[in-house]
């Protein structure tokens, strides 16, 4: 037998490189199209815009790799933001406690999703759609349909905005995003929960037959996604220095789109954090670029839609060619 | 004291009594064969033993101690390791990751060590003598190689009881011999093997005793040494089968129906040319990975061709997908039943007519359900598919009956050329004879048949001519009168130094 | 011309307007006013709003992008003014004058505010509703949005007027949707649950259209007093036909125009008043064709 | 073996009956909760509210049964409405031509989705997400971000509102919904395209190897879904006697939820039109009931979310018990 071994590792990283190529193409295009685009401050702006969706996408990558889906991340994030307000403003907790509380609250949302999916056996789409509705209602109920402001914590907005590099504008929020990316990448590719996420997404029944406690690990996976939702909620609240009780609907689709553009399969079993980040950046760069080049706003979603189609198609062709 | 004992196991599914008060006894240091027709309940019994399904009644004893397996993991911990009839692998993970799933080596209890994992896998594979790469993705492997991974995984546990549910169904002679070597090494005075197979000639070679099930009931247990194959078969089917040996057919001289010239694929196939005549069965033999499946798939347009022509009834046809092939009158039955054969979640009825829907559809696009039902019932009877009704979901059928359903699908379609890739995989002896008879009948009706099989006796028995493949080339086309197992194996191993074939 | 629309292609001053949304006609009218002023004063004007009206996060991102472009002046209609605090400071540090429009920005950065008093406008709607139904009976409200400043003010202004001045009028239900189709189903449910309802108030164009269609579908045309907000062809036609009693309109074109005008003044360093009232008007069958009214209605 | 035959047909209809049971339970509950609920006029109101989403759900059932998904139905519907306006008002076509034109336009949207999915091989989620964005932008561009009114066709609104039963209020739109339900049910369960939808959803590779031209049939399936989108768009425009260029986002999730609540599997291969209609009605009845009983709106989505979870869970339990 003549085996032509292409190690899976090498093939994987080539793929990511290719997705990156699409991103770079878009970056180059807009750099020529507008003098305002390729400036440090605008690039940081893009990263800031990518932070919240990006963090949501990181968490949901775990869920999608395991063959599930999470539609509750958008409104769940809003609810976590509101909880930040409840803890810090209504209940007067110190900032650190409020932040941790809200993140854990996100974990709780994820845990409930995981419970509904793995213990009760509900289809992930329905389980998380239900949670999406519940979270969007609860945000309004809990906040009394008003934004909650961090009166007692004027510094809370620094969590997102603090300039980590003195002199240059590089906000802490973006740094947090980068750190979380590394953490997520390690967890997904180097730890047991990541391995089981791939295994469950690849063949859940076979994984269970192999003696893996699939119920427990799915709970863990959804809880991880929930923790990321919590972090995103806290950062969004910090950025706006207020907990906004509306919105979030549609954000789940944006985050899932980032994951899929990054090459993660909605069937489960295949995917990477690097891809997700590239996917999130493609969307953020595109949106920003169209604004900077002053494309009429009604055309922007047309262009974004087309570019997503083309980017994924090109990525697919290249993979096949490989 | 026995190693493993089952007393009075019973199990029912909706509409089916799969096991009815079955006893089984596995002694220390023996290989026990478990045989029975398709749907006799063999796999079901093994699922009870290994904690996948709960029994409705019955008791299990391991070394005389009663046990109730709560989960596959629990059974594994007790020392019961199982190779399932249906492959249970994660296609997106590597060989190593599959073998050690749930037992990954870790650094500091937290991080996975891919290096240690691959090293351990390499050691295991070397010890077992299996030609696999730890880092290959399962999804890229053929069924046979996937089966080897299953075997490696089962043997990687320190099991006392090893259950093998038709491990050789996807293997050819060479690999079967490798497997038998592994089994012989595994058996010690403290261990035992339950071996399920439909290949009767294997039993004498590897097993010590034979337990027979029929219709979910225990029939008898025989000593292999003192029993004959016809004896076992008659116990299995409850009647005597005159396993008549088909006289080797003369060369068929009808006009060529299918002729393939210079077929070529980037990955493997090199200049493959052959033709099949009206009324002929052309057998394809070769080692695993010789390219027979790849040839069939490229031929019907399931995979990309990079060169070559296909002619049907003298007219060249352009085939870019299986629908084109079917329109040209070529049907392909895949070796990978689960992935490319059946619709597991649909009924037997839906599966049987899948390839011929337009025939059951009126001008307005309405489907004729009554006609479908009748046809399905006919074929269920004709192929003796064991199912409570034609509305039963295929996933609830036993493996062999699923295979019959796929065959029925192509019989209903009525193609001029039928390519059967491992058509008798997982089919019991009685049914095998029926399928052989069917193939003969089809050929006699004037169809041209390509039969790919890894069982040499089967190829020798059925074919008018035999094409032998090695490394993507046809190394010989033999008339069946000239062919023998030795000759075929000789041509099947004509590797050249440069990796090309000298013929 | 093409060039005039692209910022930064020549030395014309550049005024960037960030609004709450851009999809609704109201914002399109504001945009039209702004562009008119842009032509008149020879400045480049861009107008952008959140894709999804009321999405604070999106609006903040728009604002960030615009600040990075360093325009001559920014017009800003805040969805949540406190949320925009850090960026307001950033604009101030970059010495970009900010003009608030539509509703106030709760910050000392904006030089002036071109807006309508939504509370007073809603109270005006309530006054007309009360008069029409004879100062007693049950009424309901369909408000376009539960959390935005305009939504809240148009709700509260209406409610407070009734509470203070009309003891015999009871508000039996308040529901929220600015999507015409959803508002239709919602208003129908209100009408079903309250057979003795005398009037419904719709707090923007979408809500008012929904109410209008619900009343029609229920076959109650003429029996229910509908008071709306904003304009648009449907409302104008309904008022002319008498199926809707009347509505409040702001002067969206005027808002856009005044904002840009103030921005130009700010760029030149001229002094500006603390607020510019762009006004609101009650219109019904009797005055809809007055020149003053028809000038502020958009079709 | 002793066979206890339970014909699949009987079991199937029992399942649908059970989903119906949830619906009836909700109906009964609200009938006691409010005297205004179980009145002919309110019931007709519920049906009208269910019409547009319901029709979208009918079409998307085909796609989901075939293992795909269609996120473009919400904004696609809006775009079809706008096209009705373009044809009838801008271009002055007669009403019948405008209606047919808009429906065919919906078919075109579906065809493009089908092309992207089956010929180009894009993941359905991405292909239709792209279309969702494109359609939402095009609606604004084409309409000039203004509603289009049917000045020349004052009777156009009768398409939705015409009372088919003289005396009683039973609008034509609801009748159209019912007729479409029957058509969809027949097409899905009794025609070749329906059978292939199930086959493809059950195992696409095996279906293709059986000689079925999967590419062509997937094109057909997405096109069918598009035609339903066109019809929904026309009816929505008729109801408001204007083509509204905004909105539609979120409607796709509502429609998909109806399909899934009705027991259709997002994995493909299983589902029914009857289930979809019951699913759509469950959502519509719930929403209406909560409004009629004047539950504060912020609580409504919480309740809807929970009821969806419970309904699907109960349905699942009963199926297992069967
Ligand atoms: N989950 C299930 N639901 C319904 N019936 C089932 C199920 N599993 C097995 N059966 C039925 O139980 C019977 C025994 O099946 P089993 O798989 O044990 O047969 P087998 O002896 O392994 O046959 P084969 O040789 O074909 O693999 C068959 O009639 C099968 O259809
Ligand atoms: N999906 C696939 N991806 C990558 N390589 C493949 C794939 N399928 C087959 N191959 C490779 O192609 C070669 C030919 O395999 P093929 O299945 O055609 O052989 P075969 O003669 O039918 O043998 P058998 O079916 O008994 O394994 C093998 O080297 C195999 O590893
Ligand atoms: Mg079996
Ligand atoms: Mg093969």
Coordinates of C-alpha atoms in Angstrom, one line a residue, chain C residues 22-25 28 146 173-177 179-182 184-186 188-189 192-195 205 209 213 217-218 232-234 299, chain D residues 36 39 41-42 45 48-49 136 140 145-147 149 151 161 169 236 239-242 244 246-247 254 288 291-292 294-295 297-298 300:
Chain C
X22 CA -32.3 54.6 9.8
X23 CA -34.9 52.2 8.6
X24 CA -38.0 54.1 9.6
X25 CA -39.4 56.9 7.6
X28 CA -35.3 59.2 6.6
X146 CA -40.6 49.7 26.2
X173 CA -53.7 48.1 28.9
X174 CA -50.3 49.1 27.7
X175 CA -48.6 46.9 25.2
X176 CA -45.4 47.3 23.2
X177 CA -44.6 46.9 19.5
X179 CA -43.7 46.5 14.0
X180 CA -47.0 47.2 12.1
X181 CA -47.8 43.5 11.7
X182 CA -47.2 42.6 15.3
X184 CA -52.0 44.7 14.5
X185 CA -52.3 41.4 16.3
X186 CA -51.6 43.0 19.6
X188 CA -56.7 43.1 18.1
X189 CA -56.1 41.2 21.3
X192 CA -61.0 41.5 22.1
X193 CA -60.3 41.7 25.8
X194 CA -61.9 45.1 26.2
X195 CA -65.2 45.2 24.2
X205 CA -46.0 55.3 12.9
X209 CA -50.7 51.8 11.7
X213 CA -55.6 47.9 10.8
X217 CA -60.1 44.0 10.9
X218 CA -62.3 44.0 13.9
X232 CA -46.7 58.6 6.8
X233 CA -49.2 58.1 4.1
X234 CA -51.3 55.5 5.9
X299 CA -45.6 60.7 3.1
Chain D
X36 CA -63.0 37.0 25.8
X39 CA -65.0 33.8 21.1
X41 CA -63.8 36.7 16.6
X42 CA -60.8 36.1 18.9
X45 CA -57.8 36.7 15.2
X48 CA -54.9 35.6 11.3
X49 CA -52.0 36.2 13.6
X136 CA -33.0 42.7 4.4
X140 CA -34.6 49.0 1.8
X145 CA -36.6 52.9 2.7
X146 CA -40.3 53.9 2.4
X147 CA -43.4 51.8 2.6
X149 CA -48.7 51.8 -0.9
X151 CA -52.7 53.4 -4.5
X161 CA -59.3 40.4 4.6
X169 CA -66.1 37.0 9.8
X236 CA -48.5 40.4 4.8
X239 CA -53.0 42.8 5.4
X240 CA -51.3 46.2 5.9
X241 CA -52.3 47.4 2.5
X242 CA -48.7 48.5 2.1
X244 CA -43.3 47.6 4.7
X246 CA -38.4 46.9 7.5
X247 CA -38.7 43.9 9.9
X254 CA -40.4 31.9 15.2
X288 CA -52.8 35.9 22.1
X291 CA -52.3 39.5 25.7
X292 CA -56.0 38.9 26.2
X294 CA -53.3 41.2 30.0
X295 CA -50.1 39.6 31.3
X297 CA -45.5 42.2 28.2
X298 CA -42.1 41.7 29.8
X300 CA -44.9 37.2 28.0

